[in-house]
Amino acid sequence: MADDRMADIYAAVRLGGGDPMAARTALTRLWDEIGEGGDPIHRCVIAHHLADVQDSADAALLWDQRALGAVFQPGVPLDEGLRGFLPSLYLNLADSHRRVGDFEMAHMQLAIARGHLDVLADDAYGEVIRSGLGHVEAALAASSMERLPTN
């Protein structure tokens, strides 16, 4: 993953901390440049992060679906790199479905995310995903459609 395109992607992602619109613009440009036939990991990462900088829950859900679609493109083997994204992708889908009020689908996506936790290491990233599952689960229990605070 340490290629020039990935460096461009993460440079665009870093813009989101201070300027979500700038991140959205830069990531959309990269999405368009890479195109439908582009590297699945690049498409997945771009869409995954574009979901985070959307103004609406509907737009976030669309980008979360595109991120997962990049992983499961026909003819693309589910290698270790792509498989490692699955818990986070399904977590984000669960959260987006919750935010648009589709609680049943959100619960289903959470269950799928939990089913993929075995790919996560017992490290800081794994803890972020595991705690994120708990936060989304709690928001679902409260029937909340509000955006969760970012840490």
Short mmCIF file of N, CA and C in Angstrom, two decimals, residues 7-139:
data_model
loop_
_atom_site.label_atom_id
_atom_site.label_comp_id
_atom_site.label_asym_id
_atom_site.label_seq_id
_atom_site.Cartn_x
_atom_site.Cartn_y
_atom_site.Cartn_z
N ALA A 7 -0.29 7.50 -1.24
CA ALA A 7 0.22 8.71 -0.58
C ALA A 7 -0.68 9.90 -0.93
N ASP A 8 -1.10 9.99 -2.19
CA ASP A 8 -2.01 11.07 -2.60
C ASP A 8 -3.34 10.95 -1.86
N ILE A 9 -3.83 9.72 -1.73
CA ILE A 9 -5.11 9.49 -1.05
C ILE A 9 -5.03 9.94 0.40
N TYR A 10 -3.97 9.51 1.08
CA TYR A 10 -3.88 9.87 2.50
C TYR A 10 -3.58 11.36 2.71
N ALA A 11 -2.94 12.00 1.75
CA ALA A 11 -2.76 13.45 1.84
C ALA A 11 -4.13 14.13 1.75
N ALA A 12 -4.99 13.63 0.87
CA ALA A 12 -6.34 14.19 0.76
C ALA A 12 -7.15 13.91 2.02
N VAL A 13 -7.00 12.73 2.59
CA VAL A 13 -7.72 12.36 3.82
C VAL A 13 -7.34 13.31 4.95
N ARG A 14 -6.06 13.63 5.06
CA ARG A 14 -5.59 14.50 6.15
C ARG A 14 -6.23 15.89 6.09
N LEU A 15 -6.63 16.32 4.91
CA LEU A 15 -7.32 17.60 4.79
C LEU A 15 -8.63 17.61 5.57
N GLY A 16 -9.24 16.44 5.70
CA GLY A 16 -10.54 16.34 6.36
C GLY A 16 -10.55 16.76 7.80
N GLY A 17 -9.40 16.68 8.47
CA GLY A 17 -9.33 17.08 9.87
C GLY A 17 -9.61 18.56 10.06
N GLY A 18 -9.21 19.37 9.12
CA GLY A 18 -9.41 20.81 9.25
C GLY A 18 -10.38 21.39 8.25
N ASP A 19 -10.56 20.70 7.14
CA ASP A 19 -11.38 21.25 6.06
C ASP A 19 -12.05 20.10 5.30
N PRO A 20 -13.20 19.62 5.81
CA PRO A 20 -13.88 18.51 5.15
C PRO A 20 -14.21 18.76 3.68
N MET A 21 -14.54 20.01 3.33
CA MET A 21 -14.85 20.30 1.93
C MET A 21 -13.62 20.12 1.04
N ALA A 22 -12.45 20.55 1.53
CA ALA A 22 -11.23 20.37 0.76
C ALA A 22 -10.91 18.89 0.60
N ALA A 23 -11.12 18.12 1.67
CA ALA A 23 -10.89 16.67 1.58
C ALA A 23 -11.86 16.05 0.59
N ARG A 24 -13.11 16.45 0.64
CA ARG A 24 -14.12 15.91 -0.27
C ARG A 24 -13.75 16.21 -1.72
N THR A 25 -13.30 17.44 -1.98
CA THR A 25 -12.91 17.84 -3.33
C THR A 25 -11.71 17.03 -3.81
N ALA A 26 -10.69 16.91 -2.96
CA ALA A 26 -9.47 16.18 -3.34
C ALA A 26 -9.76 14.69 -3.53
N LEU A 27 -10.54 14.11 -2.65
CA LEU A 27 -10.85 12.69 -2.76
C LEU A 27 -11.74 12.41 -3.97
N THR A 28 -12.67 13.30 -4.26
CA THR A 28 -13.53 13.12 -5.44
C THR A 28 -12.70 13.19 -6.71
N ARG A 29 -11.74 14.09 -6.75
CA ARG A 29 -10.85 14.20 -7.91
C ARG A 29 -10.08 12.89 -8.10
N LEU A 30 -9.55 12.33 -7.00
CA LEU A 30 -8.82 11.07 -7.08
C LEU A 30 -9.74 9.93 -7.51
N TRP A 31 -10.97 9.91 -7.00
CA TRP A 31 -11.95 8.89 -7.38
C TRP A 31 -12.18 8.93 -8.90
N ASP A 32 -12.36 10.15 -9.42
CA ASP A 32 -12.60 10.30 -10.86
C ASP A 32 -11.37 9.90 -11.67
N GLU A 33 -10.18 10.24 -11.19
CA GLU A 33 -8.94 9.87 -11.89
C GLU A 33 -8.75 8.36 -11.93
N ILE A 34 -9.01 7.70 -10.84
CA ILE A 34 -8.80 6.25 -10.76
C ILE A 34 -9.82 5.51 -11.62
N GLY A 35 -11.05 5.96 -11.59
CA GLY A 35 -12.09 5.38 -12.44
C GLY A 35 -12.53 4.00 -11.99
N GLU A 36 -13.54 3.49 -12.71
CA GLU A 36 -14.15 2.21 -12.35
C GLU A 36 -13.18 1.04 -12.43
N GLY A 37 -12.21 1.11 -13.31
CA GLY A 37 -11.27 0.01 -13.47
C GLY A 37 -10.03 0.14 -12.60
N GLY A 38 -10.03 1.11 -11.71
CA GLY A 38 -8.85 1.35 -10.88
C GLY A 38 -8.63 0.28 -9.83
N ASP A 39 -7.49 0.37 -9.19
CA ASP A 39 -7.10 -0.58 -8.15
C ASP A 39 -8.18 -0.63 -7.07
N PRO A 40 -8.69 -1.83 -6.75
CA PRO A 40 -9.76 -1.94 -5.75
C PRO A 40 -9.40 -1.35 -4.39
N ILE A 41 -8.16 -1.51 -3.96
CA ILE A 41 -7.79 -0.97 -2.64
C ILE A 41 -7.84 0.56 -2.66
N HIS A 42 -7.41 1.16 -3.76
CA HIS A 42 -7.49 2.62 -3.88
C HIS A 42 -8.94 3.08 -3.87
N ARG A 43 -9.76 2.41 -4.66
CA ARG A 43 -11.18 2.77 -4.73
C ARG A 43 -11.85 2.60 -3.37
N CYS A 44 -11.53 1.52 -2.68
CA CYS A 44 -12.10 1.26 -1.36
C CYS A 44 -11.72 2.35 -0.37
N VAL A 45 -10.45 2.68 -0.31
CA VAL A 45 -9.97 3.66 0.67
C VAL A 45 -10.55 5.05 0.36
N ILE A 46 -10.58 5.41 -0.91
CA ILE A 46 -11.14 6.73 -1.26
C ILE A 46 -12.61 6.80 -0.86
N ALA A 47 -13.39 5.81 -1.27
CA ALA A 47 -14.83 5.83 -0.97
C ALA A 47 -15.07 5.78 0.54
N HIS A 48 -14.27 4.96 1.24
CA HIS A 48 -14.39 4.83 2.70
C HIS A 48 -14.21 6.19 3.38
N HIS A 49 -13.23 6.94 2.92
CA HIS A 49 -12.97 8.25 3.52
C HIS A 49 -13.89 9.34 2.99
N LEU A 50 -14.34 9.20 1.75
CA LEU A 50 -15.33 10.16 1.24
C LEU A 50 -16.61 10.08 2.05
N ALA A 51 -16.98 8.91 2.49
CA ALA A 51 -18.18 8.77 3.32
C ALA A 51 -18.08 9.62 4.58
N ASP A 52 -16.89 9.71 5.13
CA ASP A 52 -16.69 10.43 6.39
C ASP A 52 -16.81 11.95 6.25
N VAL A 53 -16.66 12.47 5.05
CA VAL A 53 -16.67 13.93 4.88
C VAL A 53 -17.92 14.43 4.16
N GLN A 54 -18.96 13.60 4.13
CA GLN A 54 -20.22 14.01 3.51
C GLN A 54 -21.06 14.82 4.49
N ASP A 55 -21.85 15.71 3.94
CA ASP A 55 -22.73 16.54 4.77
C ASP A 55 -24.01 15.81 5.18
N SER A 56 -24.43 14.86 4.37
CA SER A 56 -25.69 14.18 4.67
C SER A 56 -25.47 12.69 4.91
N ALA A 57 -26.36 12.12 5.69
CA ALA A 57 -26.30 10.68 5.97
C ALA A 57 -26.53 9.87 4.70
N ASP A 58 -27.41 10.35 3.83
CA ASP A 58 -27.68 9.64 2.57
C ASP A 58 -26.43 9.57 1.70
N ALA A 59 -25.72 10.69 1.60
CA ALA A 59 -24.49 10.72 0.80
C ALA A 59 -23.42 9.83 1.43
N ALA A 60 -23.32 9.84 2.75
CA ALA A 60 -22.35 8.97 3.44
C ALA A 60 -22.67 7.50 3.15
N LEU A 61 -23.93 7.14 3.21
CA LEU A 61 -24.34 5.76 2.93
C LEU A 61 -23.95 5.36 1.52
N LEU A 62 -24.17 6.22 0.55
CA LEU A 62 -23.79 5.93 -0.83
C LEU A 62 -22.30 5.63 -0.95
N TRP A 63 -21.46 6.46 -0.31
CA TRP A 63 -20.01 6.24 -0.38
C TRP A 63 -19.59 5.00 0.40
N ASP A 64 -20.26 4.71 1.52
CA ASP A 64 -19.97 3.47 2.24
C ASP A 64 -20.29 2.26 1.37
N GLN A 65 -21.38 2.33 0.63
CA GLN A 65 -21.75 1.23 -0.28
C GLN A 65 -20.73 1.10 -1.40
N ARG A 66 -20.24 2.21 -1.91
CA ARG A 66 -19.21 2.17 -2.95
C ARG A 66 -17.92 1.57 -2.43
N ALA A 67 -17.57 1.88 -1.19
CA ALA A 67 -16.34 1.32 -0.60
C ALA A 67 -16.45 -0.20 -0.54
N LEU A 68 -17.57 -0.71 -0.06
CA LEU A 68 -17.75 -2.15 0.01
C LEU A 68 -17.81 -2.75 -1.39
N GLY A 69 -18.45 -2.06 -2.32
CA GLY A 69 -18.50 -2.53 -3.70
C GLY A 69 -17.12 -2.66 -4.33
N ALA A 70 -16.20 -1.78 -3.96
CA ALA A 70 -14.84 -1.88 -4.49
C ALA A 70 -14.15 -3.16 -4.03
N VAL A 71 -14.48 -3.61 -2.82
CA VAL A 71 -13.89 -4.83 -2.28
C VAL A 71 -14.44 -6.05 -3.01
N PHE A 72 -15.72 -6.02 -3.32
CA PHE A 72 -16.39 -7.18 -3.90
C PHE A 72 -16.67 -7.04 -5.39
N GLN A 73 -15.76 -6.40 -6.11
CA GLN A 73 -15.89 -6.31 -7.56
C GLN A 73 -15.74 -7.70 -8.18
N PRO A 74 -16.50 -7.97 -9.23
CA PRO A 74 -16.32 -9.26 -9.91
C PRO A 74 -14.87 -9.44 -10.38
N GLY A 75 -14.34 -10.60 -10.13
CA GLY A 75 -13.00 -10.92 -10.57
C GLY A 75 -11.89 -10.43 -9.68
N VAL A 76 -12.22 -9.75 -8.60
CA VAL A 76 -11.20 -9.24 -7.68
C VAL A 76 -11.08 -10.21 -6.51
N PRO A 77 -9.91 -10.81 -6.33
CA PRO A 77 -9.75 -11.73 -5.20
C PRO A 77 -9.78 -10.98 -3.87
N LEU A 78 -10.39 -11.58 -2.88
CA LEU A 78 -10.47 -10.97 -1.56
C LEU A 78 -9.17 -11.28 -0.83
N ASP A 79 -8.15 -10.47 -1.10
CA ASP A 79 -6.85 -10.70 -0.48
C ASP A 79 -6.83 -10.17 0.94
N GLU A 80 -5.73 -10.38 1.61
CA GLU A 80 -5.61 -9.99 3.02
C GLU A 80 -5.78 -8.49 3.21
N GLY A 81 -5.26 -7.69 2.28
CA GLY A 81 -5.38 -6.24 2.39
C GLY A 81 -6.83 -5.79 2.35
N LEU A 82 -7.59 -6.31 1.39
CA LEU A 82 -9.00 -5.95 1.29
C LEU A 82 -9.80 -6.54 2.45
N ARG A 83 -9.49 -7.77 2.82
CA ARG A 83 -10.22 -8.43 3.91
C ARG A 83 -10.06 -7.64 5.23
N GLY A 84 -8.90 -7.04 5.42
CA GLY A 84 -8.65 -6.27 6.63
C GLY A 84 -9.54 -5.04 6.79
N PHE A 85 -10.13 -4.59 5.69
CA PHE A 85 -11.02 -3.43 5.73
C PHE A 85 -12.45 -3.80 6.13
N LEU A 86 -12.81 -5.07 6.02
CA LEU A 86 -14.21 -5.46 6.18
C LEU A 86 -14.84 -5.05 7.51
N PRO A 87 -14.19 -5.25 8.66
CA PRO A 87 -14.86 -4.81 9.90
C PRO A 87 -15.20 -3.32 9.90
N SER A 88 -14.28 -2.51 9.41
CA SER A 88 -14.51 -1.07 9.38
C SER A 88 -15.57 -0.70 8.34
N LEU A 89 -15.54 -1.36 7.18
CA LEU A 89 -16.52 -1.06 6.15
C LEU A 89 -17.93 -1.38 6.62
N TYR A 90 -18.09 -2.56 7.23
CA TYR A 90 -19.42 -2.93 7.72
C TYR A 90 -19.85 -2.08 8.92
N LEU A 91 -18.90 -1.69 9.75
CA LEU A 91 -19.21 -0.77 10.86
C LEU A 91 -19.74 0.55 10.30
N ASN A 92 -19.06 1.10 9.30
CA ASN A 92 -19.51 2.36 8.72
C ASN A 92 -20.85 2.22 8.03
N LEU A 93 -21.07 1.08 7.37
CA LEU A 93 -22.39 0.85 6.77
C LEU A 93 -23.47 0.81 7.84
N ALA A 94 -23.18 0.13 8.94
CA ALA A 94 -24.15 0.06 10.04
C ALA A 94 -24.47 1.47 10.53
N ASP A 95 -23.44 2.28 10.71
CA ASP A 95 -23.66 3.63 11.21
C ASP A 95 -24.44 4.47 10.21
N SER A 96 -24.12 4.35 8.93
CA SER A 96 -24.85 5.12 7.92
C SER A 96 -26.31 4.68 7.84
N HIS A 97 -26.55 3.38 7.89
CA HIS A 97 -27.94 2.90 7.88
C HIS A 97 -28.69 3.41 9.12
N ARG A 98 -28.01 3.45 10.25
CA ARG A 98 -28.62 3.98 11.48
C ARG A 98 -28.98 5.45 11.29
N ARG A 99 -28.06 6.19 10.70
CA ARG A 99 -28.27 7.63 10.53
C ARG A 99 -29.39 7.96 9.56
N VAL A 100 -29.67 7.05 8.61
CA VAL A 100 -30.80 7.30 7.70
C VAL A 100 -32.09 6.68 8.24
N GLY A 101 -32.01 6.06 9.41
CA GLY A 101 -33.20 5.52 10.07
C GLY A 101 -33.53 4.08 9.72
N ASP A 102 -32.64 3.39 9.02
CA ASP A 102 -32.87 1.97 8.69
C ASP A 102 -32.20 1.12 9.76
N PHE A 103 -32.85 1.04 10.91
CA PHE A 103 -32.26 0.36 12.07
C PHE A 103 -32.11 -1.14 11.85
N GLU A 104 -33.03 -1.75 11.14
CA GLU A 104 -32.93 -3.19 10.88
C GLU A 104 -31.67 -3.50 10.07
N MET A 105 -31.44 -2.74 9.02
CA MET A 105 -30.24 -2.94 8.21
C MET A 105 -28.99 -2.60 9.02
N ALA A 106 -29.08 -1.61 9.86
CA ALA A 106 -27.93 -1.25 10.71
C ALA A 106 -27.55 -2.41 11.62
N HIS A 107 -28.55 -3.04 12.22
CA HIS A 107 -28.28 -4.21 13.08
C HIS A 107 -27.63 -5.33 12.27
N MET A 108 -28.11 -5.56 11.07
CA MET A 108 -27.55 -6.61 10.23
C MET A 108 -26.09 -6.31 9.88
N GLN A 109 -25.80 -5.06 9.53
CA GLN A 109 -24.42 -4.68 9.19
C GLN A 109 -23.51 -4.80 10.40
N LEU A 110 -24.01 -4.48 11.58
CA LEU A 110 -23.21 -4.65 12.81
C LEU A 110 -22.88 -6.12 13.02
N ALA A 111 -23.84 -7.00 12.80
CA ALA A 111 -23.59 -8.43 12.96
C ALA A 111 -22.54 -8.91 11.97
N ILE A 112 -22.59 -8.42 10.75
CA ILE A 112 -21.59 -8.80 9.75
C ILE A 112 -20.22 -8.27 10.18
N ALA A 113 -20.18 -7.03 10.66
CA ALA A 113 -18.90 -6.46 11.12
C ALA A 113 -18.31 -7.32 12.23
N ARG A 114 -19.14 -7.71 13.18
CA ARG A 114 -18.66 -8.56 14.28
C ARG A 114 -18.14 -9.89 13.76
N GLY A 115 -18.74 -10.39 12.70
CA GLY A 115 -18.29 -11.65 12.12
C GLY A 115 -16.93 -11.57 11.45
N HIS A 116 -16.47 -10.36 11.20
CA HIS A 116 -15.16 -10.17 10.56
C HIS A 116 -14.09 -9.68 11.54
N LEU A 117 -14.40 -9.60 12.81
CA LEU A 117 -13.44 -9.07 13.79
C LEU A 117 -12.18 -9.92 13.90
N ASP A 118 -12.25 -11.18 13.49
CA ASP A 118 -11.08 -12.05 13.60
C ASP A 118 -9.89 -11.58 12.78
N VAL A 119 -10.11 -10.70 11.80
CA VAL A 119 -8.99 -10.21 10.99
C VAL A 119 -8.24 -9.08 11.68
N LEU A 120 -8.81 -8.54 12.74
CA LEU A 120 -8.18 -7.41 13.42
C LEU A 120 -7.17 -7.87 14.46
N ALA A 121 -6.07 -7.18 14.51
CA ALA A 121 -5.06 -7.44 15.53
C ALA A 121 -5.54 -6.85 16.86
N ASP A 122 -4.90 -7.26 17.91
CA ASP A 122 -5.19 -6.70 19.23
C ASP A 122 -4.31 -5.47 19.41
N ASP A 123 -4.64 -4.42 18.65
CA ASP A 123 -3.84 -3.20 18.66
C ASP A 123 -4.77 -1.99 18.71
N ALA A 124 -4.21 -0.81 18.55
CA ALA A 124 -5.00 0.43 18.65
C ALA A 124 -6.08 0.49 17.57
N TYR A 125 -5.75 0.11 16.35
CA TYR A 125 -6.74 0.13 15.28
C TYR A 125 -7.88 -0.84 15.58
N GLY A 126 -7.53 -2.05 16.00
CA GLY A 126 -8.56 -3.02 16.36
C GLY A 126 -9.45 -2.50 17.47
N GLU A 127 -8.88 -1.81 18.43
CA GLU A 127 -9.66 -1.26 19.53
C GLU A 127 -10.60 -0.15 19.05
N VAL A 128 -10.13 0.66 18.10
CA VAL A 128 -10.99 1.72 17.54
C VAL A 128 -12.22 1.10 16.89
N ILE A 129 -12.02 0.04 16.12
CA ILE A 129 -13.14 -0.62 15.45
C ILE A 129 -14.07 -1.27 16.47
N ARG A 130 -13.49 -1.99 17.42
CA ARG A 130 -14.32 -2.66 18.44
C ARG A 130 -15.12 -1.64 19.26
N SER A 131 -14.50 -0.55 19.65
CA SER A 131 -15.24 0.45 20.42
C SER A 131 -16.27 1.14 19.54
N GLY A 132 -15.97 1.32 18.27
CA GLY A 132 -16.93 1.89 17.34
C GLY A 132 -18.18 1.04 17.23
N LEU A 133 -18.00 -0.27 17.24
CA LEU A 133 -19.16 -1.17 17.23
C LEU A 133 -20.05 -0.91 18.45
N GLY A 134 -19.42 -0.74 19.60
CA GLY A 134 -20.17 -0.46 20.82
C GLY A 134 -20.91 0.86 20.75
N HIS A 135 -20.27 1.89 20.17
CA HIS A 135 -20.91 3.20 20.06
C HIS A 135 -22.12 3.15 19.14
N VAL A 136 -21.97 2.46 18.01
CA VAL A 136 -23.10 2.36 17.07
C VAL A 136 -24.22 1.53 17.69
N GLU A 137 -23.84 0.47 18.38
CA GLU A 137 -24.84 -0.37 19.05
C GLU A 137 -25.62 0.44 20.09
N ALA A 138 -24.92 1.27 20.86
CA ALA A 138 -25.59 2.10 21.86
C ALA A 138 -26.51 3.13 21.20
N ALA A 139 -26.06 3.72 20.10
CA ALA A 139 -26.90 4.69 19.39
C ALA A 139 -28.14 4.00 18.83
#
